[in-house]
Coordinates of C-alpha atoms in Angstrom, one line a residue:
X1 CA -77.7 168.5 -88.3
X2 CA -80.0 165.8 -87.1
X3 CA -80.1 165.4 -83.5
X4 CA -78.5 162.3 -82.4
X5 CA -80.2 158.9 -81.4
X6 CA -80.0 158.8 -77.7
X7 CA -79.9 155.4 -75.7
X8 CA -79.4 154.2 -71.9
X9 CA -78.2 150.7 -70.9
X10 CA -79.5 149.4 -67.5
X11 CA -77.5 146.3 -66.0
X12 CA -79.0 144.0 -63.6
X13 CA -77.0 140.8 -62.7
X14 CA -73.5 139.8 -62.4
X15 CA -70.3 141.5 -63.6
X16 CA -70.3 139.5 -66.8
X17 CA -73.6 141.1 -67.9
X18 CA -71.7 144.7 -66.8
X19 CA -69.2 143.5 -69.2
X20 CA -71.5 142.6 -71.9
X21 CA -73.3 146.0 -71.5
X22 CA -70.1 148.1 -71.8
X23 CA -69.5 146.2 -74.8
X24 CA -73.2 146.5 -76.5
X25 CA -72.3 150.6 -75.5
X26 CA -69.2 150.6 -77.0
X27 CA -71.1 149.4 -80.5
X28 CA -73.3 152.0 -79.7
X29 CA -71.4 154.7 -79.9
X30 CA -69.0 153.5 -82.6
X31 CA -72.5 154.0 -84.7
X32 CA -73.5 157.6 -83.3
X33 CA -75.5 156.5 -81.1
X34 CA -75.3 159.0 -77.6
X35 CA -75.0 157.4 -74.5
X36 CA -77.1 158.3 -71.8
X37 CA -76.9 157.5 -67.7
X38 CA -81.3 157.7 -67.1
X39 CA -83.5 155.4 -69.3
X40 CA -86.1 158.6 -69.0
X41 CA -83.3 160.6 -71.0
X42 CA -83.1 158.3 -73.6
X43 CA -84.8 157.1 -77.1
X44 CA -84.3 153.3 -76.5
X45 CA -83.5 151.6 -73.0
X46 CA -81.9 149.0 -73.4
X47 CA -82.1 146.1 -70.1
X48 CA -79.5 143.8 -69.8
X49 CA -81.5 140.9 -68.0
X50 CA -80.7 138.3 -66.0
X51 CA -81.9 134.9 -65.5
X52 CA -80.1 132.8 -63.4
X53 CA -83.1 132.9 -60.4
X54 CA -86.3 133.7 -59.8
X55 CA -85.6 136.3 -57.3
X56 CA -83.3 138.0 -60.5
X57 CA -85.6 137.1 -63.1
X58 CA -88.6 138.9 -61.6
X59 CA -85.8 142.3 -60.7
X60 CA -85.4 142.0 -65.1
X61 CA -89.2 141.8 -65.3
X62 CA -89.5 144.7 -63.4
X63 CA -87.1 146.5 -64.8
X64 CA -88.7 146.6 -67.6
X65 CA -91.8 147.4 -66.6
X66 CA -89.9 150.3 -65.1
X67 CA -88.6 151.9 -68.4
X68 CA -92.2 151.0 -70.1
X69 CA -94.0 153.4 -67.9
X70 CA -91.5 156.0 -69.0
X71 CA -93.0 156.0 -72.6
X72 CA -95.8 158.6 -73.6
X73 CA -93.9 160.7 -70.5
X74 CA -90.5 161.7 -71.8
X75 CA -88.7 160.9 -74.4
X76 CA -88.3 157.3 -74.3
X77 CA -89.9 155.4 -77.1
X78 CA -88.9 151.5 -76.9
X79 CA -87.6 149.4 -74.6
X80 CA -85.2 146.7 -75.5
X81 CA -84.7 143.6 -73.6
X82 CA -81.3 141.9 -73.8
X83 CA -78.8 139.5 -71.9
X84 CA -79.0 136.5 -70.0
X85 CA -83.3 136.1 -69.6
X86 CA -83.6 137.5 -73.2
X87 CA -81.4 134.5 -74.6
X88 CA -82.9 131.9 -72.5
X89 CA -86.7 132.5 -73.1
X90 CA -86.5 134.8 -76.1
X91 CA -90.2 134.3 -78.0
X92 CA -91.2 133.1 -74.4
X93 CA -90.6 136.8 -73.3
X94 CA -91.9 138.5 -75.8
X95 CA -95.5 137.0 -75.6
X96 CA -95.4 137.2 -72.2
X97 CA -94.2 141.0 -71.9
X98 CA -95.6 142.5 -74.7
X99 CA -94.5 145.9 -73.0
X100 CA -90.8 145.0 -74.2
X101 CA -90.7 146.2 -78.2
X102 CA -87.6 144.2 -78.4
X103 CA -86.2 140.7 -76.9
X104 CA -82.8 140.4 -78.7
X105 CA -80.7 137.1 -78.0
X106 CA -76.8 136.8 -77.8
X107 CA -76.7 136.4 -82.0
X108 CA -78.4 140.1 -82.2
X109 CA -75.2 142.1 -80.6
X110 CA -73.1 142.3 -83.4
X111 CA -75.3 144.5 -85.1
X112 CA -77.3 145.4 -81.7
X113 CA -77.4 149.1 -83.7
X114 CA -79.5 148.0 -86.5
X115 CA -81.8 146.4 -84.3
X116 CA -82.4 149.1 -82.1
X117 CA -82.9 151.3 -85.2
X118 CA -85.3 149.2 -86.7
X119 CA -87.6 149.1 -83.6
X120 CA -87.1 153.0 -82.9
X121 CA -88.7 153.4 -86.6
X122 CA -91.6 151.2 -85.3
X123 CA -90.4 147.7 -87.2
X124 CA -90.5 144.4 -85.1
X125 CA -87.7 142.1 -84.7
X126 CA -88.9 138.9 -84.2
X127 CA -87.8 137.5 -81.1
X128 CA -85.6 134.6 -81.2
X129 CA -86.2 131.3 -80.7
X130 CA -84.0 129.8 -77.6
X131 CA -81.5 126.6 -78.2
X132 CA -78.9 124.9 -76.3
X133 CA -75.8 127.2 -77.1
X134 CA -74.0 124.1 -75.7
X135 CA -74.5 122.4 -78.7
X136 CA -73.1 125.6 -80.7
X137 CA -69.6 124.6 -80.3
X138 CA -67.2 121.2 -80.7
X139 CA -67.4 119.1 -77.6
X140 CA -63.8 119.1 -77.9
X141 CA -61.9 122.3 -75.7
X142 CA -59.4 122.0 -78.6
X143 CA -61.8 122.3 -81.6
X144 CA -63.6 125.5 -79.8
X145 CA -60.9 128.7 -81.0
X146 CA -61.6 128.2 -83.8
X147 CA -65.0 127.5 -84.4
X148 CA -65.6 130.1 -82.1
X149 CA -65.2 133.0 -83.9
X150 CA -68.6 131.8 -85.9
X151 CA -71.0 132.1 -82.6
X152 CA -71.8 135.1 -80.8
X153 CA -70.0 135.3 -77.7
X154 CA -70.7 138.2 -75.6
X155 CA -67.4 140.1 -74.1
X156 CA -65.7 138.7 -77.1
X157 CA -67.1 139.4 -80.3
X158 CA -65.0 140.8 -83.1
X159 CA -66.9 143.8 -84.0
X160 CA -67.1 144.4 -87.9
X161 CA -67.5 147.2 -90.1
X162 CA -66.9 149.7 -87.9
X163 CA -65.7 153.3 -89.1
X164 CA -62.0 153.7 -88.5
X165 CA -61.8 156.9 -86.8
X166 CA -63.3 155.8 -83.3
X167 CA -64.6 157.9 -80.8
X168 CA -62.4 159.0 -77.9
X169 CA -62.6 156.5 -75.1
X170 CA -63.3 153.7 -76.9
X171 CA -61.1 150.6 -76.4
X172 CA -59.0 149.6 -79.8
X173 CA -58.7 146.4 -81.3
X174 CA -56.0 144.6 -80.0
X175 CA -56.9 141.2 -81.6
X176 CA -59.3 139.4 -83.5
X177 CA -61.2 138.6 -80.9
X178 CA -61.2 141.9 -78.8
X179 CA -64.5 143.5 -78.0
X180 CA -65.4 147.0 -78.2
X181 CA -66.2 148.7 -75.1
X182 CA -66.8 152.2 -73.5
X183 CA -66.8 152.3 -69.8
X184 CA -70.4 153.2 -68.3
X185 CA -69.1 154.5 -65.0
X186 CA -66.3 156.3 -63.5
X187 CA -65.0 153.6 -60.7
X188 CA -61.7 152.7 -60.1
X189 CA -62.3 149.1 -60.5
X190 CA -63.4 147.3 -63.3
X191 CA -64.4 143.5 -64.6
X192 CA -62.5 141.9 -67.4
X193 CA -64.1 138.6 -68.9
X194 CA -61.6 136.2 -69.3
X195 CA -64.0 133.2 -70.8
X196 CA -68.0 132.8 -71.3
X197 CA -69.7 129.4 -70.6
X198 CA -69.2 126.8 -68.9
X199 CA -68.2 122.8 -69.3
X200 CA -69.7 122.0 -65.9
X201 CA -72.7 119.8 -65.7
X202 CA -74.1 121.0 -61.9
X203 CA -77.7 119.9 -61.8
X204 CA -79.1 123.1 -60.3
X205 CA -77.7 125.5 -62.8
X206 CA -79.4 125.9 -66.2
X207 CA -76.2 129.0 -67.3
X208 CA -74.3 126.3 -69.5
X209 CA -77.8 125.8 -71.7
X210 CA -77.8 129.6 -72.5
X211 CA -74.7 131.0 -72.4
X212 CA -72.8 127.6 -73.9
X213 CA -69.8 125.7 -73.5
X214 CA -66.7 127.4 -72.1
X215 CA -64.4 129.3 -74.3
X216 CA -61.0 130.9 -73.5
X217 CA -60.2 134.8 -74.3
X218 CA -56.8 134.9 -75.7
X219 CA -54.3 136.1 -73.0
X220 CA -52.9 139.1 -75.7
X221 CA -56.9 140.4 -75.7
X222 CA -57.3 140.2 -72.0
X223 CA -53.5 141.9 -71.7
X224 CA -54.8 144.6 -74.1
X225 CA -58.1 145.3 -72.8
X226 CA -56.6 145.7 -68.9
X227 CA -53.9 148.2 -70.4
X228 CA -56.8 150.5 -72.4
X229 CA -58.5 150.0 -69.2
X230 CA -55.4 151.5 -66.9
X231 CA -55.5 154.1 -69.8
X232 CA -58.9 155.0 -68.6
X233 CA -58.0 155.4 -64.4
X234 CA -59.1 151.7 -63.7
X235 CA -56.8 150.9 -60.7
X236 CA -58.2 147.3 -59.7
X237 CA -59.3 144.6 -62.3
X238 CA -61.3 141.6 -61.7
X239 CA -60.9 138.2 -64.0
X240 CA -65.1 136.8 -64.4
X241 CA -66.3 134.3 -66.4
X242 CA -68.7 131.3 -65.1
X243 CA -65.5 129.0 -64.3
X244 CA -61.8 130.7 -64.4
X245 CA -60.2 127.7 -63.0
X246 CA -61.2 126.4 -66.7
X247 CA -59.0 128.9 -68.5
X248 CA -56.8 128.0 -71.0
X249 CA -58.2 124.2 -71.4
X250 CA -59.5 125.0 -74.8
X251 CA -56.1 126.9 -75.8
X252 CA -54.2 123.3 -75.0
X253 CA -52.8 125.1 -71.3
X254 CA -55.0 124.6 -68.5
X255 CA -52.0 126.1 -66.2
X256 CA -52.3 129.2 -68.4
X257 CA -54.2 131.9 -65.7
X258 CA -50.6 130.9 -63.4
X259 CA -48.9 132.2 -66.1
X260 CA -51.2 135.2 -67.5
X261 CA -52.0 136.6 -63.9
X262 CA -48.3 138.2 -63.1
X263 CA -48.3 139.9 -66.9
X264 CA -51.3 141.3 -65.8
X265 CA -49.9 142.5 -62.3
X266 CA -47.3 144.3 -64.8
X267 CA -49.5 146.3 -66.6
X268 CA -48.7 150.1 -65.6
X269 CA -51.2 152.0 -63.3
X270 CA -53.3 148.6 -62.2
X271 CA -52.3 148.4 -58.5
X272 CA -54.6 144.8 -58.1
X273 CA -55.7 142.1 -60.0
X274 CA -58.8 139.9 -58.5
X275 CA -59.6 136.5 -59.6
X276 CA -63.3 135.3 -58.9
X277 CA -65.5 132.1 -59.9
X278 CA -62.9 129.4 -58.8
X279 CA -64.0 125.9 -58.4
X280 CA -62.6 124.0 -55.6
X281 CA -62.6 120.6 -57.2
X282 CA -60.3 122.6 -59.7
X283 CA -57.6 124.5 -57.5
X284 CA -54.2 123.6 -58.2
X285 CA -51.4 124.4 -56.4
X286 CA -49.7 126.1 -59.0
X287 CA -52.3 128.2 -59.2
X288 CA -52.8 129.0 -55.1
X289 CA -49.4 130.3 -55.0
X290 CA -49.4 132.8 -58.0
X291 CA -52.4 133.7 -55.9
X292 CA -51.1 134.2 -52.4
X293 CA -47.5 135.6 -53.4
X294 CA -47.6 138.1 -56.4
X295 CA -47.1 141.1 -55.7
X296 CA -50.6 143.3 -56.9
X297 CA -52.6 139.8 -57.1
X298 CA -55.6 139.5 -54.5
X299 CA -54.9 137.2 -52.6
X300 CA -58.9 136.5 -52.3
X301 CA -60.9 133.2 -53.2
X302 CA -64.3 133.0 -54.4
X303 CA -64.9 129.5 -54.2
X304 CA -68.1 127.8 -55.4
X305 CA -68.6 125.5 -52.5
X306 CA -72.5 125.1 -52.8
X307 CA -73.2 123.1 -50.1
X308 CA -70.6 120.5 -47.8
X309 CA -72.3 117.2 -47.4
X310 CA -71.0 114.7 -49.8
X311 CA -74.6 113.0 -51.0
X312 CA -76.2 116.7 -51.8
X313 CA -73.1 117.4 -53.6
X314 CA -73.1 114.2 -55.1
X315 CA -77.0 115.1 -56.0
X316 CA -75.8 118.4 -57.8
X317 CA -73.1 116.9 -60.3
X318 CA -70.1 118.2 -57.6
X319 CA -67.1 117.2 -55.8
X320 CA -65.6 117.2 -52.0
X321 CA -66.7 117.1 -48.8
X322 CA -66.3 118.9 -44.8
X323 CA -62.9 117.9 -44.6
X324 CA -61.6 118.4 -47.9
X325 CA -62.6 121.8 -48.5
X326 CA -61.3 123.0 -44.8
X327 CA -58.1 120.9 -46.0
X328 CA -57.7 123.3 -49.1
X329 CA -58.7 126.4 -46.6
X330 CA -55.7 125.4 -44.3
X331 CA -53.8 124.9 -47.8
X332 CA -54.6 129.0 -48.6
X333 CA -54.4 129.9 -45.4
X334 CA -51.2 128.5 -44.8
X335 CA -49.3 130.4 -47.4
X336 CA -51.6 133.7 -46.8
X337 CA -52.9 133.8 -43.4
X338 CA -54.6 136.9 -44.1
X339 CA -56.3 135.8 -47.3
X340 CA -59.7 136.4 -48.0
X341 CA -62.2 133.4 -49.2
X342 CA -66.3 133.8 -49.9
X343 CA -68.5 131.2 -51.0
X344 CA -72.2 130.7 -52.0
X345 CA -74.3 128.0 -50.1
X346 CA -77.8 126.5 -51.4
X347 CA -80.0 125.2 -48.3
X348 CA -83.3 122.6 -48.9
X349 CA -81.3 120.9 -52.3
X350 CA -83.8 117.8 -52.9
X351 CA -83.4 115.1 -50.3
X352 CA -81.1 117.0 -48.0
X353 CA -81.8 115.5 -44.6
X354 CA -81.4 117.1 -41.0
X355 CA -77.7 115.2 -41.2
X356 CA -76.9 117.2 -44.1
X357 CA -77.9 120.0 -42.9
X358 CA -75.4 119.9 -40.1
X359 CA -72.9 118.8 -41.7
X360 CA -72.8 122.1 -43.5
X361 CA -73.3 123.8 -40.5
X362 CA -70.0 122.1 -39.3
X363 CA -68.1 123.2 -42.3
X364 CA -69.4 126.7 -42.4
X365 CA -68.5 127.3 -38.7
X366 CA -64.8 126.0 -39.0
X367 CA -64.4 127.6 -42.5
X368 CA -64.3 131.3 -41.0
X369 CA -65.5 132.7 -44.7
X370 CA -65.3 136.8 -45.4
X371 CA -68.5 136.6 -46.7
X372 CA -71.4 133.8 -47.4
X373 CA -74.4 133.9 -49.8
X374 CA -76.9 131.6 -48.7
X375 CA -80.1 130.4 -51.0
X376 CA -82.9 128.5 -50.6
X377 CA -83.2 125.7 -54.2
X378 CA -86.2 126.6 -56.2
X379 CA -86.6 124.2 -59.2
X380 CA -84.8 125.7 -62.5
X381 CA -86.7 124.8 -65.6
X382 CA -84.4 122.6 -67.8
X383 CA -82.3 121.4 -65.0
X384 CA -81.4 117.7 -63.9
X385 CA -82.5 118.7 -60.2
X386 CA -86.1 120.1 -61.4
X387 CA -86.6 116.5 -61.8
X388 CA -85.5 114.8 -59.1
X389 CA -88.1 113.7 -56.0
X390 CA -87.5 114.0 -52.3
X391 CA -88.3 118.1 -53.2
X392 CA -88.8 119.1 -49.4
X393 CA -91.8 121.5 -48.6
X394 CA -91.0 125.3 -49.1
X395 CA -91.7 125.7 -45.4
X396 CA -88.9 123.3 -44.7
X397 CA -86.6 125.2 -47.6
X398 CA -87.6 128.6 -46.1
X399 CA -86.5 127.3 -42.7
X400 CA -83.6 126.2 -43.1
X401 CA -82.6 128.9 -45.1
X402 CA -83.2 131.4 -42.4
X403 CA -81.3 128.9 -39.7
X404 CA -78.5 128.9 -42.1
X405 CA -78.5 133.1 -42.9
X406 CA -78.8 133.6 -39.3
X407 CA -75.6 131.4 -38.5
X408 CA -73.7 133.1 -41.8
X409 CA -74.5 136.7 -40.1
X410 CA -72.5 135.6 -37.5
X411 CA -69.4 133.9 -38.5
X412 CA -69.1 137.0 -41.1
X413 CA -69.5 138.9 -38.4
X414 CA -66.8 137.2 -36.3
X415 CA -64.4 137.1 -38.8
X416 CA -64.3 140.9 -39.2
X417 CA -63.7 140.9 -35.9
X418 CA -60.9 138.6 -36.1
X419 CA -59.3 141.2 -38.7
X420 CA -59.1 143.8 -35.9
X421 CA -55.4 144.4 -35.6
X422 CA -54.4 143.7 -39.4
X423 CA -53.2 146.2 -41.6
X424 CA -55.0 146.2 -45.2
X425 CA -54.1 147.4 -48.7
X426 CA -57.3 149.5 -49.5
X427 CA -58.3 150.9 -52.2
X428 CA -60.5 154.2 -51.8
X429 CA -63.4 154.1 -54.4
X430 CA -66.2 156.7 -52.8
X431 CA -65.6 160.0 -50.6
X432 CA -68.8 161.1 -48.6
X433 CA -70.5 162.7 -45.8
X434 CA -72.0 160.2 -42.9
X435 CA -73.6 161.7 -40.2
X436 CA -72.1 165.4 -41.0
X437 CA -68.3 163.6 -41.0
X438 CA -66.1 163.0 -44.1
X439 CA -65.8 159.7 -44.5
X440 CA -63.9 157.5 -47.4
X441 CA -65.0 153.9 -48.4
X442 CA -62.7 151.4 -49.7
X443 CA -62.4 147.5 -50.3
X444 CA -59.6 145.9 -48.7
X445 CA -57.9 142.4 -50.2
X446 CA -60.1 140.0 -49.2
X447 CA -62.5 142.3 -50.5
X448 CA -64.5 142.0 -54.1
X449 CA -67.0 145.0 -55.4
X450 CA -70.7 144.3 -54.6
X451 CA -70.8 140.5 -53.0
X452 CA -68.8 141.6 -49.7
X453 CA -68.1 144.3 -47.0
X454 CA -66.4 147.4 -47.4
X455 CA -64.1 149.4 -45.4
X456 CA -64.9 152.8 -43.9
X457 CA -62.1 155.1 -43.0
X458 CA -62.2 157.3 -39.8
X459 CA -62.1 160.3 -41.8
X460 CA -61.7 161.0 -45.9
X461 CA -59.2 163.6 -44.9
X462 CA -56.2 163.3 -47.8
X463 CA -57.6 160.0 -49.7
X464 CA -58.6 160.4 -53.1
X465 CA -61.2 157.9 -55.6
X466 CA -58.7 155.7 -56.5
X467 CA -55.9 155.9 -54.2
X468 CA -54.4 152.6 -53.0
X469 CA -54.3 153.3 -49.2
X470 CA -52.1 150.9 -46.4
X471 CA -55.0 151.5 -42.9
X472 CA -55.2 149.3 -39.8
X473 CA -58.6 148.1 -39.0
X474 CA -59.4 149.6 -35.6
X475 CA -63.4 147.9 -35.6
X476 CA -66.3 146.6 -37.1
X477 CA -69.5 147.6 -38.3
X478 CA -71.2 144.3 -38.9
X479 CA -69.3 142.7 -41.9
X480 CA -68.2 145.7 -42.3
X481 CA -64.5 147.1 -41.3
X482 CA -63.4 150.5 -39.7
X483 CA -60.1 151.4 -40.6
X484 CA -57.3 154.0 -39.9
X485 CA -55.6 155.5 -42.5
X486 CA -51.1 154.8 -41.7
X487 CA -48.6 157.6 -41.7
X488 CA -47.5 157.4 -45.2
X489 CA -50.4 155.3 -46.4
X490 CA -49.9 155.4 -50.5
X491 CA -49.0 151.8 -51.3
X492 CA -46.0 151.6 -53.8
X493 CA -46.9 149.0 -56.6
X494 CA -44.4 146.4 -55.4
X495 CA -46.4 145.7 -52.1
X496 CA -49.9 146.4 -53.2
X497 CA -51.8 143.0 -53.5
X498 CA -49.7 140.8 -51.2

């Protein structure tokens, strides 16, 4: 019997791309392919790339750069670039990194097997030439269900032809638009993608141009995909796409996530449901009180804020201002005092003045946000702002980006501290040893995996990986929160999330 193909997927980027990668594995698989953890283990490693910054554009580069050096060492024979980057430069990659054998777009994952086939026999698939995937579907919400189901649409592809008798683990068909997937990890939590693309025309952000206009998944696929995943031990699921306040526009319900989020909350053995990517210009109040008072629903807010000043966000194609956007914090806050709200900031935009400047300084401090991202604009190739004037010096960007990281350090930091005294619903994801002491780490509800703090139990003594635990926070490390672990701490169901 011929020894079986072997191939490793390697993830940089958001949790979409995680998505997308468990779904390029579960094709693998369905096709023999073996799955392996370390790209040095492996036939083929494939890199699902970013390229939504510089910073994560040059982490994809040398990623694969990484798995090239492995060749002529191991076993690895090709290296594979997919995802965001691939899609966006394509023919532009593949001349420029001739290290890659492979730069497959978006249209190559439906038969992602094939191609990695044909470039493990030592064929060449040429590299695809980028286009405006905006253009790909109707401008009309409406028209896009069903023209959608002729363009490739990672997280959501149909697959076809695949042999009945599926290997254990995979996740079934539960509609015609359900993608195939095989978890690449063993966490308690896990990301469902509940669109792709995005409608919004912000002039800094070149995602719409390569991952196209926004598309609804059907709420019976996203219901089905959660249950498989509470099937596989996933206790916390979190809704991405580039714009959830969006969902349901194209199904003819824009108030459809209000009604899909407490089926979810339903689903047996998922003890929380997060929501991330809202848009505050969006928020509707239907939809901040499903979010502040079901029972298993985060009550957390990822909102895109981007900067506060109303002529910077009238330069990037956005909506609000100071007061407005502490006017819909008081509105959260109001109904969940203890809810949890993080936002990303961009510092030196084109023609920001000093004025600006302070004015998001005045929001930031009266905000008191769980956790801040703060970035310094960089022109994106493609984008309305890459051709604006009154660019400030990098000096100037670099600047004010450290004033602005130093002051976000700190209100995080004070907010922790503010959270002294609360109890939390934390779910336990890691057990480990920290300086010779058992220690378990969790994420509370205001919480999300990766972008924010943690919180670190006094001792692991009787938690378990996945165990929804009720602790007071006792201090703070940093952005960080120290906890206690309550008499009695297993969470039922019915209060988890609130």
């Amino acid at each position: 019997m011929p020894e079986r193909r072997t191939v490793a997927l390697v993830t940089l980027g958001c949790a979409r791309n995680e998505v997308d990668s468990e779904e390029l594995a579960g094709r693998l698989e369905a096709d023999g392919w073996q799955l392996v953890e370390d790209a040095e283990d492996a036939d083929v490693a494939v890199v699902n790339t970013c390229g939504f910054v510089e910073a994560a554009k040059k982490d994809s580069v040398d990623a694969l750069l990484e798995a090239n050096d492995l060749k002529g060492h191991g076993r690895t024979q090709a290296v594979v670039a997919v995802g965001c980057m691939a899609e966006r430069y394509g023919k532009e990659l593949a001349e420029a990194l001739p290290e890659a054998d492979g730069v497959l777009g978006f249209d190559d994952y439906t038969n992602i097997s094939d191609r990695l086939q044909t470039i493990l026999n030592g064929g060449i698939h040429a590299a695809h030439t980028p286009r405006d995937r905006r253009k790909l579907l109707p401008i009309s919400p409406a028209e896009r269900q069903s023209a959608g189901a002729e363009v490739a649409l990672p997280g959501h592809g149909a697959p076809e032809g695949l042999p009945e008798d599926l290997p254990e683990g995979l996740a079934p068909e539960s509609g015609p638009r359900a993608p195939l997937r095989r978890r690449l990890g063993g966490s308690p939590v896990a990301s469902v993608k509940l669109a792709s693309g995005c409608d919004r025309r912000c002039s800094f952000c070149a995602i719409p141009s390569f991952r196209g206009a926004f598309i609804s998944r059907r709420p019976s696929d996203v219901l089905g995909e959660t249950r498989w995943l509470a099937e596989q031990g996933v206790k916390e699921v979190m809704l991405v796409s580039e714009n959830n306040t969006s969902y349901g526009k194209d199904l003819g319900d824009i108030r459809l996530l209000e009604t899909l989020l407490p089926e979810l909350a339903e689903v047996d053995g998922i003890e929380r449901v997060r929501v991330s990517y809202l848009q505050p210009a969006e928020m509707r109040p239907g939809l901040i009180d499903v979010l502040t008072s079901t029972p298993k629903i985060a009550p957390y807010f990822d909102l895109s804020f981007q900067h506060s000043a109303p002529d910077v966000l009238r330069a990037m194609r956005r909506f609000g201002d100071t007061d407005r956007f502490l006017e819909l914090l008081d509105t959260i806050r109001a109904k969940a005092p203890q809810a949890g709200v993080r936002s990303n900031f961009i510092v030196g935009f084109p023609g920001e003045t000093e004025a600006d400047l302070a004015e998001l300084e005045r929001f930031l401090t009266g905000a008191r946000l769980d956790a801040i991202g703060v970035f310094g604009y960089s022109d994106e190739e493609g984008t309305e702002a890459a051709t604006y004037g009154h660019k400030l010096d990098e000096d100037v960007v670099a600047a004010r980006l450290a004033r602005v990281s130093r002051l976000a350090e700190e209100l995080v930091a004070q907010r922790a501290e503010e959270r002294v005294g609360e109890t939390v619903h934390v779910l336990v994801e890691s057990l480990g040893s920290i300086d010779d002491d058992e220690r378990a780490v969790g994420r509370a509800e205001h919480q999300a995996p990766e972008t924010d703090g943690q919180v670190l139990f006094t001792s692991g003594e009787g938690l378990t990986v996945g165990r929804m635990v009720e602790a007071k926070v006792v201090g703070t490390e940093g952005v960080d929160l120290v906890a206690e672990p309550l008499p009695g701490s297993l969470v039922c169901t019915e209060e988890a999330g609130r």
